Amino acid sequence: MRNTTTTPAPSRVWPPVLVTMLLLALATPVHARQSATVFRDARVFDGEAVHERTDVLVENGRIARIGPRLEAPAGAVVVDAAGKTLLPGLIDAHTHTFGDGLQQAIIFGVTTHLDMFTDHRLVRQLRDEQEAGNVAERADIFSAGTLVTAPGGHGTQFGLPIPTIASPDSAQAFVDARIAEGAEWIKIIYDDGHAFGISFPSIDRATLRALIEAAHRRGKLAVVHVSDGASARAALEEGADGLVHTFVDREEGADFARLAAARGAFVIPTLTVLMSASGTPGGAALVDDARLADWLHPAARGMLTQGFPSTAGGSPARYDVARTTVAQLKAAGVPILAGTDAPNPGTAYGVAMHRELELLVDAGLTPTEALAAATSVPAQAFRLADRRRRAPGLRA
């Protein structure tokens, strides 16, 4: 799957965001976050727009007020944030959470994982702890739990025994079982691997349709994993709420983006991992940045410089297709969410989000739009009402 195209090196937008966010977090003692803290004179990104020289008052873990020259309550900790940027915690809209992934994520400002497949028993434990509080040293998690795939299909190769589905007549019972396990949305695999020069079974289109309808009957989002344009188009036509990758086989044209817009769907492009699948380790540039040297775990360095193994036969995956598709989606007004697919090759928890933001800007988003793709846009798409923006009443 060697990529023969050359991708221009994008201008880097993430280090100032990363560094200033960490400085503000480190400047505030843990005990102060439980009472009152005023951030003075910060540049505030509220999830949608940037406000210069603004104060933010946080009380008991919630944003109380935002505005210029706020009066500090008695006993409040006052943080001089002049010249620094305060923004919502980043949301990685596509992860697979294992090990210390949530702890690694928060080091780099990622405070929420939208997990697309892991052990549902682990998720239950993490969610119980999260809802009980006292988990400030790690990111929050929301999860699809067990993904939905065909016997022998993508997702069955990772050593975690999972149920599979073979026909549309069992779709409702299958979806109901995932919800009973704690799934907060339904993630469906509609992919036979041919875009990467490999082959594995996939559900058929009738089963795809039945699963989406079953999820909607239970008030759950149905998101679909694809890797080729035809499957992406079919998923949208069958009513998918979102695509959790874009495709790498061939360009589908601007009419694909218009279809996504007409269907009200969102897309999580996962550019970093798609670059890795195309032959160039997507996160390798992060390893060479001296500003990250003290933060990167040695294992993360190795993961960021990995690519997917090449596969004989078939056409190579094309990163340029994914990049062009993002530009077309933006032009059509389709919500674009930032997600990394960590911990796949070329990614690592937390830090890969900053590479994803960089690649989204390279694909045509403005820096502000890229930050929204990692904050307010995924919060709205996945109905996370408490962390959409920097606004009064929301989580700090």
Short mmCIF file of C-alpha atoms in Angstrom, two decimals:
data_model
loop_
_atom_site.label_atom_id
_atom_site.label_comp_id
_atom_site.label_asym_id
_atom_site.label_seq_id
_atom_site.Cartn_x
_atom_site.Cartn_y
_atom_site.Cartn_z
CA MET A 1 0.00 0.00 0.00
CA ARG A 2 2.82 2.39 -0.84
CA ASN A 3 1.63 5.92 -1.57
CA THR A 4 3.15 7.39 -4.72
CA THR A 5 1.70 10.87 -4.23
CA THR A 6 3.41 13.73 -2.43
CA THR A 7 1.49 15.65 0.19
CA PRO A 8 2.65 19.22 0.86
CA ALA A 9 3.81 19.76 4.41
CA PRO A 10 1.04 21.76 6.14
CA SER A 11 1.78 24.76 8.28
CA ARG A 12 1.62 23.71 11.91
CA VAL A 13 -1.20 25.21 13.94
CA TRP A 14 -1.25 22.94 16.98
CA PRO A 15 1.80 23.71 19.16
CA PRO A 16 0.56 27.13 20.41
CA VAL A 17 -2.79 25.55 21.30
CA LEU A 18 -1.13 22.66 23.08
CA VAL A 19 1.42 24.70 24.99
CA THR A 20 -0.89 27.46 26.21
CA MET A 21 -3.57 25.01 27.23
CA LEU A 22 -1.09 23.02 29.30
CA LEU A 23 0.29 26.14 30.94
CA LEU A 24 -3.16 27.16 32.07
CA ALA A 25 -3.96 23.68 33.35
CA LEU A 26 -0.71 23.40 35.26
CA ALA A 27 -1.09 26.86 36.75
CA THR A 28 -4.26 25.86 38.59
CA PRO A 29 -3.95 23.66 41.70
CA VAL A 30 -6.30 20.70 41.88
CA HIS A 31 -7.93 21.95 45.06
CA ALA A 32 -8.65 25.31 43.41
CA ARG A 33 -10.58 23.62 40.62
CA GLN A 34 -13.04 22.48 43.26
CA SER A 35 -13.79 26.02 44.51
CA ALA A 36 -13.40 29.24 42.48
CA THR A 37 -10.77 30.19 39.92
CA VAL A 38 -10.61 33.25 37.69
CA PHE A 39 -8.55 33.19 34.51
CA ARG A 40 -7.60 36.78 33.72
CA ASP A 41 -7.13 38.34 30.32
CA ALA A 42 -7.02 35.12 28.28
CA ARG A 43 -7.62 34.60 24.62
CA VAL A 44 -10.73 32.40 24.89
CA PHE A 45 -11.87 29.97 22.21
CA ASP A 46 -15.40 29.10 23.25
CA GLY A 47 -15.89 26.20 20.82
CA GLU A 48 -17.00 28.40 17.96
CA ALA A 49 -15.17 31.72 18.05
CA VAL A 50 -12.14 33.43 19.60
CA HIS A 51 -12.54 36.25 22.15
CA GLU A 52 -9.50 38.34 23.02
CA ARG A 53 -8.58 39.51 26.53
CA THR A 54 -11.45 37.79 28.33
CA ASP A 55 -11.92 36.57 31.91
CA VAL A 56 -13.43 33.21 32.84
CA LEU A 57 -14.77 32.41 36.31
CA VAL A 58 -14.94 28.72 37.24
CA GLU A 59 -16.82 27.60 40.35
CA ASN A 60 -17.09 23.97 41.51
CA GLY A 61 -15.94 22.60 38.18
CA ARG A 62 -18.43 24.63 36.12
CA ILE A 63 -18.05 27.80 34.13
CA ALA A 64 -19.91 30.51 36.05
CA ARG A 65 -19.24 33.62 33.96
CA ILE A 66 -17.27 34.79 30.94
CA GLY A 67 -16.52 38.43 30.18
CA PRO A 68 -14.06 41.29 30.59
CA ARG A 69 -12.83 42.35 34.03
CA LEU A 70 -14.92 39.94 36.10
CA GLU A 71 -14.98 40.43 39.85
CA ALA A 72 -13.23 37.57 41.63
CA PRO A 73 -15.16 36.02 44.53
CA ALA A 74 -13.51 36.14 47.94
CA GLY A 75 -10.83 33.49 48.21
CA ALA A 76 -10.75 32.72 44.49
CA VAL A 77 -7.49 31.65 42.83
CA VAL A 78 -6.59 34.19 40.15
CA VAL A 79 -4.55 32.96 37.17
CA ASP A 80 -2.81 35.52 34.95
CA ALA A 81 -3.63 34.14 31.49
CA ALA A 82 -2.43 37.10 29.43
CA GLY A 83 -0.88 35.91 26.20
CA LYS A 84 -2.28 32.41 26.66
CA THR A 85 -5.26 30.61 25.14
CA LEU A 86 -8.09 28.99 27.09
CA LEU A 87 -10.26 26.52 25.21
CA PRO A 88 -12.58 23.59 25.88
CA GLY A 89 -10.99 20.20 26.40
CA LEU A 90 -10.48 18.46 23.09
CA ILE A 91 -12.76 15.60 22.06
CA ASP A 92 -11.21 12.76 20.07
CA ALA A 93 -14.20 11.54 18.08
CA HIS A 94 -12.69 8.18 17.09
CA THR A 95 -10.62 6.10 19.49
CA HIS A 96 -10.29 2.54 20.73
CA THR A 97 -9.58 2.77 24.44
CA PHE A 98 -7.25 0.29 26.10
CA GLY A 99 -4.64 0.34 28.87
CA ASP A 100 -3.70 3.84 30.01
CA GLY A 101 -5.20 5.54 26.96
CA LEU A 102 -7.38 7.92 28.97
CA GLN A 103 -4.43 8.98 31.13
CA GLN A 104 -2.23 9.54 28.06
CA ALA A 105 -4.98 11.51 26.34
CA ILE A 106 -5.38 14.14 29.02
CA ILE A 107 -1.66 14.97 28.97
CA PHE A 108 -2.25 16.49 25.54
CA GLY A 109 -5.52 18.26 26.33
CA VAL A 110 -7.88 15.53 25.08
CA THR A 111 -10.48 15.35 27.84
CA THR A 112 -13.04 13.13 26.09
CA HIS A 113 -12.73 9.87 24.14
CA LEU A 114 -15.56 8.89 21.82
CA ASP A 115 -14.68 5.22 21.69
CA MET A 116 -15.68 3.25 18.61
CA PHE A 117 -14.93 -0.27 19.87
CA THR A 118 -13.45 -1.76 22.99
CA ASP A 119 -14.41 -4.30 25.63
CA HIS A 120 -17.85 -3.26 26.85
CA ARG A 121 -17.01 -4.56 30.34
CA LEU A 122 -14.08 -2.15 30.54
CA VAL A 123 -16.33 0.68 29.40
CA ARG A 124 -18.88 -0.14 32.08
CA GLN A 125 -16.20 0.03 34.76
CA LEU A 126 -14.78 3.31 33.42
CA ARG A 127 -18.22 4.89 33.04
CA ASP A 128 -19.21 3.91 36.60
CA GLU A 129 -16.04 5.54 37.93
CA GLN A 130 -16.61 8.57 35.73
CA GLU A 131 -20.16 9.08 36.91
CA ALA A 132 -19.03 8.75 40.52
CA GLY A 133 -16.50 11.57 40.00
CA ASN A 134 -12.89 11.82 41.15
CA VAL A 135 -11.36 10.89 37.78
CA ALA A 136 -9.73 14.23 37.03
CA GLU A 137 -6.43 12.65 36.01
CA ARG A 138 -7.85 10.98 32.92
CA ALA A 139 -10.12 11.73 29.99
CA ASP A 140 -13.81 10.88 30.05
CA ILE A 141 -15.10 8.10 27.83
CA PHE A 142 -18.31 7.54 25.89
CA SER A 143 -18.48 4.39 23.79
CA ALA A 144 -20.18 2.25 21.19
CA GLY A 145 -18.87 -0.77 23.09
CA THR A 146 -19.00 -3.81 20.81
CA LEU A 147 -18.99 -2.92 17.12
CA VAL A 148 -21.38 -4.56 14.66
CA THR A 149 -19.72 -6.75 12.03
CA ALA A 150 -20.14 -9.90 9.96
CA PRO A 151 -18.73 -13.28 10.98
CA GLY A 152 -15.01 -13.04 10.24
CA GLY A 153 -15.38 -9.36 9.36
CA HIS A 154 -13.29 -6.36 10.36
CA GLY A 155 -13.18 -6.11 14.12
CA THR A 156 -12.97 -9.86 14.74
CA GLN A 157 -9.19 -9.99 14.21
CA PHE A 158 -8.08 -8.29 17.44
CA GLY A 159 -8.33 -11.20 19.84
CA LEU A 160 -11.44 -9.93 21.65
CA PRO A 161 -14.28 -12.45 21.15
CA ILE A 162 -17.35 -10.59 19.95
CA PRO A 163 -20.82 -11.48 18.66
CA THR A 164 -21.43 -11.03 14.92
CA ILE A 165 -24.45 -10.68 12.67
CA ALA A 166 -25.23 -12.47 9.41
CA SER A 167 -28.72 -11.40 8.33
CA PRO A 168 -31.14 -8.48 8.62
CA ASP A 169 -33.81 -10.43 10.50
CA SER A 170 -31.69 -10.41 13.68
CA ALA A 171 -30.79 -6.70 13.50
CA GLN A 172 -33.12 -5.45 16.23
CA ALA A 173 -32.16 -8.14 18.71
CA PHE A 174 -28.49 -7.53 17.96
CA VAL A 175 -28.77 -3.77 18.48
CA ASP A 176 -30.82 -4.25 21.64
CA ALA A 177 -28.10 -6.51 23.03
CA ARG A 178 -25.46 -3.86 22.39
CA ILE A 179 -27.60 -1.24 24.14
CA ALA A 180 -28.07 -3.58 27.09
CA GLU A 181 -24.27 -3.81 27.33
CA GLY A 182 -24.15 -0.01 27.58
CA ALA A 183 -23.56 1.12 23.98
CA GLU A 184 -24.25 4.85 23.70
CA TRP A 185 -24.47 4.67 19.90
CA ILE A 186 -24.22 1.84 17.36
CA LYS A 187 -21.05 1.48 15.27
CA ILE A 188 -21.47 -0.66 12.14
CA ILE A 189 -18.75 -2.10 9.90
CA TYR A 190 -19.62 -1.91 6.18
CA ASP A 191 -16.27 -2.70 4.62
CA ASP A 192 -14.82 -5.70 2.78
CA GLY A 193 -11.23 -4.42 2.80
CA HIS A 194 -10.75 -4.06 -0.95
CA ALA A 195 -9.74 -0.39 -0.66
CA PHE A 196 -6.61 -1.62 1.15
CA GLY A 197 -5.94 -4.57 -1.14
CA ILE A 198 -7.24 -7.13 1.35
CA SER A 199 -10.43 -9.13 1.71
CA PHE A 200 -12.70 -9.99 4.61
CA PRO A 201 -16.45 -10.61 4.95
CA SER A 202 -18.88 -7.74 5.35
CA ILE A 203 -22.57 -7.46 6.13
CA ASP A 204 -24.77 -6.93 3.08
CA ARG A 205 -26.69 -3.77 2.33
CA ALA A 206 -30.01 -5.16 3.57
CA THR A 207 -28.42 -5.89 6.94
CA LEU A 208 -26.84 -2.43 7.00
CA ARG A 209 -30.26 -0.87 6.44
CA ALA A 210 -31.88 -3.05 9.10
CA LEU A 211 -29.21 -2.18 11.68
CA ILE A 212 -29.51 1.56 11.07
CA GLU A 213 -33.29 1.35 11.39
CA ALA A 214 -32.96 -0.73 14.56
CA ALA A 215 -30.65 1.85 16.15
CA HIS A 216 -33.00 4.67 15.25
CA ARG A 217 -35.97 2.84 16.74
CA ARG A 218 -34.11 2.91 20.05
CA GLY A 219 -33.14 6.58 19.72
CA LYS A 220 -29.47 5.77 19.10
CA LEU A 221 -27.10 7.21 16.51
CA ALA A 222 -25.92 4.75 13.85
CA VAL A 223 -22.39 5.45 12.62
CA VAL A 224 -20.71 3.43 9.89
CA HIS A 225 -17.09 2.42 9.31
CA VAL A 226 -16.21 2.51 5.59
CA SER A 227 -13.01 2.66 3.55
CA ASP A 228 -14.28 2.90 -0.04
CA GLY A 229 -16.46 5.47 -1.74
CA ALA A 230 -19.22 3.14 -2.86
CA SER A 231 -19.75 1.85 0.67
CA ALA A 232 -19.72 5.39 2.05
CA ARG A 233 -22.38 6.42 -0.43
CA ALA A 234 -24.50 3.37 0.39
CA ALA A 235 -24.26 4.06 4.12
CA LEU A 236 -25.54 7.59 3.63
CA GLU A 237 -28.35 6.43 1.36
CA GLU A 238 -29.43 3.93 4.00
CA GLY A 239 -29.68 6.62 6.69
CA ALA A 240 -26.37 6.56 8.59
CA ASP A 241 -26.01 9.47 11.00
CA GLY A 242 -22.27 9.64 10.43
CA LEU A 243 -19.27 8.05 8.75
CA VAL A 244 -16.38 7.24 11.08
CA HIS A 245 -13.76 7.33 8.30
CA THR A 246 -13.66 8.78 4.84
CA PHE A 247 -12.43 6.68 1.91
CA VAL A 248 -9.13 6.11 0.13
CA ASP A 249 -9.89 4.29 -3.13
CA ARG A 250 -11.12 6.90 -5.60
CA GLU A 251 -12.65 10.36 -5.60
CA GLU A 252 -16.44 10.35 -5.50
CA GLY A 253 -16.83 13.98 -6.54
CA ALA A 254 -18.63 16.91 -4.99
CA ASP A 255 -22.00 15.17 -5.34
CA PHE A 256 -20.95 12.79 -2.56
CA ALA A 257 -20.49 15.73 -0.21
CA ARG A 258 -23.83 17.14 -1.29
CA LEU A 259 -25.43 13.76 -0.50
CA ALA A 260 -23.92 13.82 3.00
CA ALA A 261 -25.23 17.36 3.52
CA ALA A 262 -28.69 16.47 2.24
CA ARG A 263 -28.83 13.50 4.60
CA GLY A 264 -27.72 15.59 7.58
CA ALA A 265 -24.78 13.29 8.25
CA PHE A 266 -21.44 14.10 9.87
CA VAL A 267 -18.04 12.70 8.92
CA ILE A 268 -15.00 11.82 11.06
CA PRO A 269 -12.24 11.71 8.41
CA THR A 270 -9.42 10.24 10.60
CA LEU A 271 -6.78 11.70 8.29
CA THR A 272 -3.81 10.74 10.47
CA VAL A 273 -4.56 7.03 10.31
CA LEU A 274 -5.53 7.16 6.63
CA MET A 275 -2.16 8.72 5.86
CA SER A 276 -0.58 5.82 7.73
CA ALA A 277 -2.63 3.36 5.71
CA SER A 278 -1.37 5.04 2.54
CA GLY A 279 2.27 4.32 3.34
CA THR A 280 3.40 7.40 5.30
CA PRO A 281 3.26 7.22 9.12
CA GLY A 282 0.69 9.89 9.89
CA GLY A 283 2.03 11.00 13.27
CA ALA A 284 5.76 10.82 12.57
CA ALA A 285 6.16 14.61 12.43
CA LEU A 286 5.17 14.85 16.10
CA VAL A 287 8.19 12.84 17.20
CA ASP A 288 10.59 15.40 15.74
CA ASP A 289 9.07 18.38 17.55
CA ALA A 290 11.31 19.37 20.47
CA ARG A 291 8.38 20.96 22.29
CA LEU A 292 6.86 17.51 22.79
CA ALA A 293 10.03 15.74 23.90
CA ASP A 294 9.24 15.84 27.62
CA TRP A 295 5.64 14.69 27.16
CA LEU A 296 5.87 11.77 24.74
CA HIS A 297 5.99 8.30 26.23
CA PRO A 298 8.60 6.08 24.51
CA ALA A 299 5.88 3.70 23.35
CA ALA A 300 4.02 6.61 21.75
CA ARG A 301 7.14 7.54 19.77
CA GLY A 302 7.21 4.09 18.26
CA MET A 303 3.52 4.09 17.43
CA LEU A 304 3.61 7.51 15.77
CA THR A 305 6.31 6.39 13.36
CA GLN A 306 4.58 3.16 12.30
CA GLY A 307 2.77 2.67 9.03
CA PHE A 308 0.42 -0.13 8.11
CA PRO A 309 2.14 -3.16 6.60
CA SER A 310 2.08 -3.23 2.81
CA THR A 311 -0.21 -5.73 1.14
CA ALA A 312 0.42 -7.40 -2.19
CA GLY A 313 -2.26 -6.92 -4.82
CA GLY A 314 -4.90 -4.29 -5.32
CA SER A 315 -4.53 -0.55 -5.67
CA PRO A 316 -2.71 1.39 -2.95
CA ALA A 317 -4.77 3.44 -0.53
CA ARG A 318 -4.68 7.09 -1.61
CA TYR A 319 -4.39 9.76 1.06
CA ASP A 320 -5.00 12.48 -1.54
CA VAL A 321 -8.54 11.13 -2.00
CA ALA A 322 -9.29 11.55 1.71
CA ARG A 323 -7.80 15.06 1.70
CA THR A 324 -9.85 16.15 -1.32
CA THR A 325 -13.00 14.65 0.16
CA VAL A 326 -12.59 16.72 3.33
CA ALA A 327 -12.37 19.90 1.25
CA GLN A 328 -15.55 18.91 -0.60
CA LEU A 329 -17.36 18.09 2.64
CA LYS A 330 -16.43 21.48 4.06
CA ALA A 331 -17.66 23.26 0.94
CA ALA A 332 -20.99 21.43 1.22
CA GLY A 333 -21.41 22.39 4.88
CA VAL A 334 -21.10 18.85 6.27
CA PRO A 335 -20.09 18.74 9.96
CA ILE A 336 -16.50 17.50 10.19
CA LEU A 337 -15.29 15.95 13.45
CA ALA A 338 -11.69 15.43 14.49
CA GLY A 339 -10.83 11.84 15.36
CA THR A 340 -7.58 9.88 15.29
CA ASP A 341 -8.47 6.16 15.43
CA ALA A 342 -5.79 5.79 18.12
CA PRO A 343 -3.99 3.53 18.88
CA ASN A 344 -3.66 2.36 15.26
CA PRO A 345 -0.29 2.66 13.46
CA GLY A 346 0.82 6.27 13.04
CA THR A 347 -1.22 7.46 16.02
CA ALA A 348 -0.98 7.61 19.81
CA TYR A 349 -3.50 8.62 22.43
CA GLY A 350 -3.88 12.35 22.91
CA VAL A 351 -0.95 13.66 20.93
CA ALA A 352 -2.28 12.40 17.57
CA MET A 353 -5.21 14.79 17.91
CA HIS A 354 -2.85 17.70 17.32
CA ARG A 355 -1.62 16.09 14.10
CA GLU A 356 -5.26 15.52 13.09
CA LEU A 357 -5.99 19.22 13.57
CA GLU A 358 -2.95 20.06 11.46
CA LEU A 359 -4.10 17.77 8.65
CA LEU A 360 -7.64 19.16 8.76
CA VAL A 361 -6.22 22.64 8.26
CA ASP A 362 -4.10 21.33 5.40
CA ALA A 363 -7.30 19.92 3.87
CA GLY A 364 -9.00 23.32 3.91
CA LEU A 365 -10.43 24.00 7.36
CA THR A 366 -9.43 27.22 9.07
CA PRO A 367 -7.64 26.84 12.43
CA THR A 368 -10.81 27.94 14.19
CA GLU A 369 -12.88 25.40 12.25
CA ALA A 370 -10.37 22.68 13.12
CA LEU A 371 -10.63 23.53 16.83
CA ALA A 372 -14.42 23.44 16.55
CA ALA A 373 -14.07 19.99 14.93
CA ALA A 374 -12.41 18.86 18.17
CA THR A 375 -14.78 20.62 20.60
CA SER A 376 -18.26 21.93 19.83
CA VAL A 377 -18.94 19.96 16.64
CA PRO A 378 -18.44 16.44 18.10
CA ALA A 379 -20.21 17.47 21.30
CA GLN A 380 -23.25 18.46 19.28
CA ALA A 381 -23.11 15.44 16.95
CA PHE A 382 -22.88 12.97 19.85
CA ARG A 383 -25.26 14.90 22.12
CA LEU A 384 -22.76 15.75 24.85
CA ALA A 385 -24.68 18.69 26.25
CA ASP A 386 -22.33 19.42 29.18
CA ARG A 387 -19.10 20.04 27.22
CA ARG A 388 -20.02 21.71 23.96
CA ARG A 389 -18.40 25.09 24.55
CA ARG A 390 -16.81 27.46 27.01
CA ALA A 391 -20.10 28.85 28.26
CA PRO A 392 -21.80 29.46 31.62
CA GLY A 393 -23.16 26.29 33.21
CA LEU A 394 -20.98 23.91 31.23
CA ARG A 395 -18.12 21.77 32.50
CA ALA A 396 -14.83 23.54 33.04
#
